Amino acid sequence: REIMAQIMFEKFNVSGLYVASQPRLALASCGKVTGCVVDVGHGTTGVSCVTEGQLQQHTCEQLPFAGDEFTNFIKGSPASSSSEVPLSDRQATDLKHKCMEVCTSSKAFDEALRSAASDNGHDSGSGIGDGNGSDGSGDEHAHANANSGS
């Protein structure tokens, strides 16, 4: 951190510098100072706890699986393999992003669960839960238009 600060001040002539950990900044962006942050990246997943703005180092864990593995898991899951047409990479990624939506409170989490449950009741096709479905042809927009009556 000291070397980074020195470079920022001497080479880039910044007037000020604030360095903070990613979990603290993630909580601050939600207006929180205490919470558990799960950072799912492309290759690793980090789990960190912050209490009253202080990162609890002993609670930090790096897990060697993340975005790629989740996408491959979704593509190979029994729910997606039971359909006649397997999920494309794009469909699996879209489903992953929908399922990994951030909830900033337990109330938001409960609402997301209710919304996902109601989406599953109206789903057809790919299992993505957006109500549009997919026939696997890659022409989801035409399929969505056909479903909406346009």
PDB file of N, CA and C in Angstrom, residues 68-108:
ATOM      1  N   ASP A  68     -17.057 -19.380 -13.960  1.00  0.00           N
ATOM      2  CA  ASP A  68     -16.967 -20.436 -14.966  1.00  0.00           C
ATOM      3  C   ASP A  68     -17.534 -21.755 -14.469  1.00  0.00           C
ATOM      4  N   GLU A  69     -17.167 -22.112 -13.239  1.00  0.00           N
ATOM      5  CA  GLU A  69     -17.636 -23.376 -12.689  1.00  0.00           C
ATOM      6  C   GLU A  69     -19.147 -23.362 -12.476  1.00  0.00           C
ATOM      7  N   PHE A  70     -19.690 -22.216 -12.037  1.00  0.00           N
ATOM      8  CA  PHE A  70     -21.136 -22.111 -11.857  1.00  0.00           C
ATOM      9  C   PHE A  70     -21.866 -22.265 -13.193  1.00  0.00           C
ATOM     10  N   THR A  71     -21.339 -21.644 -14.237  1.00  0.00           N
ATOM     11  CA  THR A  71     -21.960 -21.760 -15.562  1.00  0.00           C
ATOM     12  C   THR A  71     -21.955 -23.214 -16.015  1.00  0.00           C
ATOM     13  N   ASN A  72     -20.812 -23.886 -15.874  1.00  0.00           N
ATOM     14  CA  ASN A  72     -20.729 -25.296 -16.276  1.00  0.00           C
ATOM     15  C   ASN A  72     -21.642 -26.170 -15.425  1.00  0.00           C
ATOM     16  N   PHE A  73     -21.760 -25.852 -14.141  1.00  0.00           N
ATOM     17  CA  PHE A  73     -22.650 -26.611 -13.265  1.00  0.00           C
ATOM     18  C   PHE A  73     -24.099 -26.456 -13.715  1.00  0.00           C
ATOM     19  N   ILE A  74     -24.499 -25.223 -14.028  1.00  0.00           N
ATOM     20  CA  ILE A  74     -25.874 -24.971 -14.470  1.00  0.00           C
ATOM     21  C   ILE A  74     -26.156 -25.721 -15.774  1.00  0.00           C
ATOM     22  N   LYS A  75     -25.195 -25.712 -16.689  1.00  0.00           N
ATOM     23  CA  LYS A  75     -25.397 -26.416 -17.964  1.00  0.00           C
ATOM     24  C   LYS A  75     -25.545 -27.912 -17.750  1.00  0.00           C
ATOM     25  N   GLY A  76     -24.890 -28.463 -16.743  1.00  0.00           N
ATOM     26  CA  GLY A  76     -24.942 -29.892 -16.508  1.00  0.00           C
ATOM     27  C   GLY A  76     -25.916 -30.317 -15.429  1.00  0.00           C
ATOM     28  N   SER A  77     -26.657 -29.375 -14.862  1.00  0.00           N
ATOM     29  CA  SER A  77     -27.571 -29.710 -13.767  1.00  0.00           C
ATOM     30  C   SER A  77     -28.743 -30.535 -14.292  1.00  0.00           C
ATOM     31  N   PRO A  78     -29.317 -31.370 -13.434  1.00  0.00           N
ATOM     32  CA  PRO A  78     -30.452 -32.199 -13.866  1.00  0.00           C
ATOM     33  C   PRO A  78     -31.628 -31.374 -14.389  1.00  0.00           C
ATOM     34  N   ALA A  79     -31.879 -30.194 -13.811  1.00  0.00           N
ATOM     35  CA  ALA A  79     -33.005 -29.372 -14.251  1.00  0.00           C
ATOM     36  C   ALA A  79     -32.825 -28.918 -15.693  1.00  0.00           C
ATOM     37  N   SER A  80     -31.581 -28.572 -16.067  1.00  0.00           N
ATOM     38  CA  SER A  80     -31.360 -28.098 -17.434  1.00  0.00           C
ATOM     39  C   SER A  80     -31.194 -29.262 -18.404  1.00  0.00           C
ATOM     40  N   SER A  81     -30.700 -30.412 -17.937  1.00  0.00           N
ATOM     41  CA  SER A  81     -30.490 -31.533 -18.851  1.00  0.00           C
ATOM     42  C   SER A  81     -31.768 -32.321 -19.095  1.00  0.00           C
ATOM     43  N   SER A  82     -32.825 -32.060 -18.301  1.00  0.00           N
ATOM     44  CA  SER A  82     -34.081 -32.784 -18.512  1.00  0.00           C
ATOM     45  C   SER A  82     -34.852 -32.261 -19.719  1.00  0.00           C
ATOM     46  N   SER A  83     -34.521 -31.053 -20.174  1.00  0.00           N
ATOM     47  CA  SER A  83     -35.207 -30.528 -21.358  1.00  0.00           C
ATOM     48  C   SER A  83     -34.635 -31.198 -22.603  1.00  0.00           C
ATOM     49  N   GLU A  84     -35.382 -31.134 -23.694  1.00  0.00           N
ATOM     50  CA  GLU A  84     -34.952 -31.780 -24.932  1.00  0.00           C
ATOM     51  C   GLU A  84     -33.713 -31.123 -25.512  1.00  0.00           C
ATOM     52  N   VAL A  85     -33.613 -29.805 -25.396  1.00  0.00           N
ATOM     53  CA  VAL A  85     -32.490 -29.067 -25.952  1.00  0.00           C
ATOM     54  C   VAL A  85     -31.633 -28.557 -24.799  1.00  0.00           C
ATOM     55  N   PRO A  86     -30.328 -28.871 -24.782  1.00  0.00           N
ATOM     56  CA  PRO A  86     -29.480 -28.392 -23.683  1.00  0.00           C
ATOM     57  C   PRO A  86     -29.334 -26.876 -23.723  1.00  0.00           C
ATOM     58  N   LEU A  87     -29.044 -26.304 -22.565  1.00  0.00           N
ATOM     59  CA  LEU A  87     -28.853 -24.862 -22.486  1.00  0.00           C
ATOM     60  C   LEU A  87     -27.591 -24.454 -23.225  1.00  0.00           C
ATOM     61  N   SER A  88     -27.667 -23.325 -23.932  1.00  0.00           N
ATOM     62  CA  SER A  88     -26.475 -22.769 -24.565  1.00  0.00           C
ATOM     63  C   SER A  88     -25.648 -22.067 -23.499  1.00  0.00           C
ATOM     64  N   ASP A  89     -24.410 -21.711 -23.833  1.00  0.00           N
ATOM     65  CA  ASP A  89     -23.570 -20.970 -22.889  1.00  0.00           C
ATOM     66  C   ASP A  89     -24.255 -19.677 -22.468  1.00  0.00           C
ATOM     67  N   ARG A  90     -24.866 -18.989 -23.419  1.00  0.00           N
ATOM     68  CA  ARG A  90     -25.535 -17.714 -23.134  1.00  0.00           C
ATOM     69  C   ARG A  90     -26.724 -17.913 -22.189  1.00  0.00           C
ATOM     70  N   GLN A  91     -27.532 -18.939 -22.432  1.00  0.00           N
ATOM     71  CA  GLN A  91     -28.675 -19.202 -21.574  1.00  0.00           C
ATOM     72  C   GLN A  91     -28.223 -19.555 -20.157  1.00  0.00           C
ATOM     73  N   ALA A  92     -27.174 -20.369 -20.043  1.00  0.00           N
ATOM     74  CA  ALA A  92     -26.655 -20.745 -18.725  1.00  0.00           C
ATOM     75  C   ALA A  92     -26.105 -19.521 -18.002  1.00  0.00           C
ATOM     76  N   THR A  93     -25.415 -18.648 -18.729  1.00  0.00           N
ATOM     77  CA  THR A  93     -24.872 -17.427 -18.125  1.00  0.00           C
ATOM     78  C   THR A  93     -26.004 -16.506 -17.682  1.00  0.00           C
ATOM     79  N   ASP A  94     -27.038 -16.348 -18.502  1.00  0.00           N
ATOM     80  CA  ASP A  94     -28.180 -15.509 -18.129  1.00  0.00           C
ATOM     81  C   ASP A  94     -28.870 -16.050 -16.875  1.00  0.00           C
ATOM     82  N   LEU A  95     -29.049 -17.359 -16.812  1.00  0.00           N
ATOM     83  CA  LEU A  95     -29.668 -17.985 -15.652  1.00  0.00           C
ATOM     84  C   LEU A  95     -28.808 -17.773 -14.408  1.00  0.00           C
ATOM     85  N   LYS A  96     -27.507 -17.923 -14.565  1.00  0.00           N
ATOM     86  CA  LYS A  96     -26.584 -17.713 -13.444  1.00  0.00           C
ATOM     87  C   LYS A  96     -26.691 -16.279 -12.929  1.00  0.00           C
ATOM     88  N   HIS A  97     -26.701 -15.318 -13.825  1.00  0.00           N
ATOM     89  CA  HIS A  97     -26.788 -13.917 -13.403  1.00  0.00           C
ATOM     90  C   HIS A  97     -28.105 -13.624 -12.711  1.00  0.00           C
ATOM     91  N   LYS A  98     -29.174 -14.227 -13.198  1.00  0.00           N
ATOM     92  CA  LYS A  98     -30.475 -14.012 -12.567  1.00  0.00           C
ATOM     93  C   LYS A  98     -30.492 -14.599 -11.155  1.00  0.00           C
ATOM     94  N   CYS A  99     -29.914 -15.784 -10.998  1.00  0.00           N
ATOM     95  CA  CYS A  99     -29.918 -16.457  -9.695  1.00  0.00           C
ATOM     96  C   CYS A  99     -28.951 -15.822  -8.699  1.00  0.00           C
ATOM     97  N   MET A 100     -27.932 -15.137  -9.183  1.00  0.00           N
ATOM     98  CA  MET A 100     -26.925 -14.558  -8.302  1.00  0.00           C
ATOM     99  C   MET A 100     -27.145 -13.071  -8.083  1.00  0.00           C
ATOM    100  N   GLU A 101     -28.369 -12.632  -8.199  1.00  0.00           N
ATOM    101  CA  GLU A 101     -28.686 -11.236  -7.976  1.00  0.00           C
ATOM    102  C   GLU A 101     -28.420 -10.877  -6.526  1.00  0.00           C
ATOM    103  N   VAL A 102     -27.915  -9.685  -6.300  1.00  0.00           N
ATOM    104  CA  VAL A 102     -27.555  -9.251  -4.952  1.00  0.00           C
ATOM    105  C   VAL A 102     -28.789  -8.792  -4.190  1.00  0.00           C
ATOM    106  N   CYS A 103     -28.892  -9.242  -2.962  1.00  0.00           N
ATOM    107  CA  CYS A 103     -29.945  -8.780  -2.067  1.00  0.00           C
ATOM    108  C   CYS A 103     -29.287  -8.035  -0.918  1.00  0.00           C
ATOM    109  N   THR A 104     -29.772  -6.833  -0.629  1.00  0.00           N
ATOM    110  CA  THR A 104     -29.140  -6.008   0.393  1.00  0.00           C
ATOM    111  C   THR A 104     -29.764  -6.165   1.763  1.00  0.00           C
ATOM    112  N   SER A 105     -30.808  -6.956   1.883  1.00  0.00           N
ATOM    113  CA  SER A 105     -31.430  -7.186   3.179  1.00  0.00           C
ATOM    114  C   SER A 105     -32.175  -8.510   3.150  1.00  0.00           C
ATOM    115  N   SER A 106     -32.543  -8.992   4.322  1.00  0.00           N
ATOM    116  CA  SER A 106     -33.289 -10.250   4.367  1.00  0.00           C
ATOM    117  C   SER A 106     -34.668 -10.076   3.732  1.00  0.00           C
ATOM    118  N   LYS A 107     -35.240  -8.873   3.828  1.00  0.00           N
ATOM    119  CA  LYS A 107     -36.536  -8.614   3.203  1.00  0.00           C
ATOM    120  C   LYS A 107     -36.409  -8.700   1.681  1.00  0.00           C
ATOM    121  N   ALA A 108     -35.344  -8.121   1.124  1.00  0.00           N
ATOM    122  CA  ALA A 108     -35.118  -8.187  -0.314  1.00  0.00           C
ATOM    123  C   ALA A 108     -34.880  -9.628  -0.752  1.00  0.00           C
TER     124      ALA A 108
END
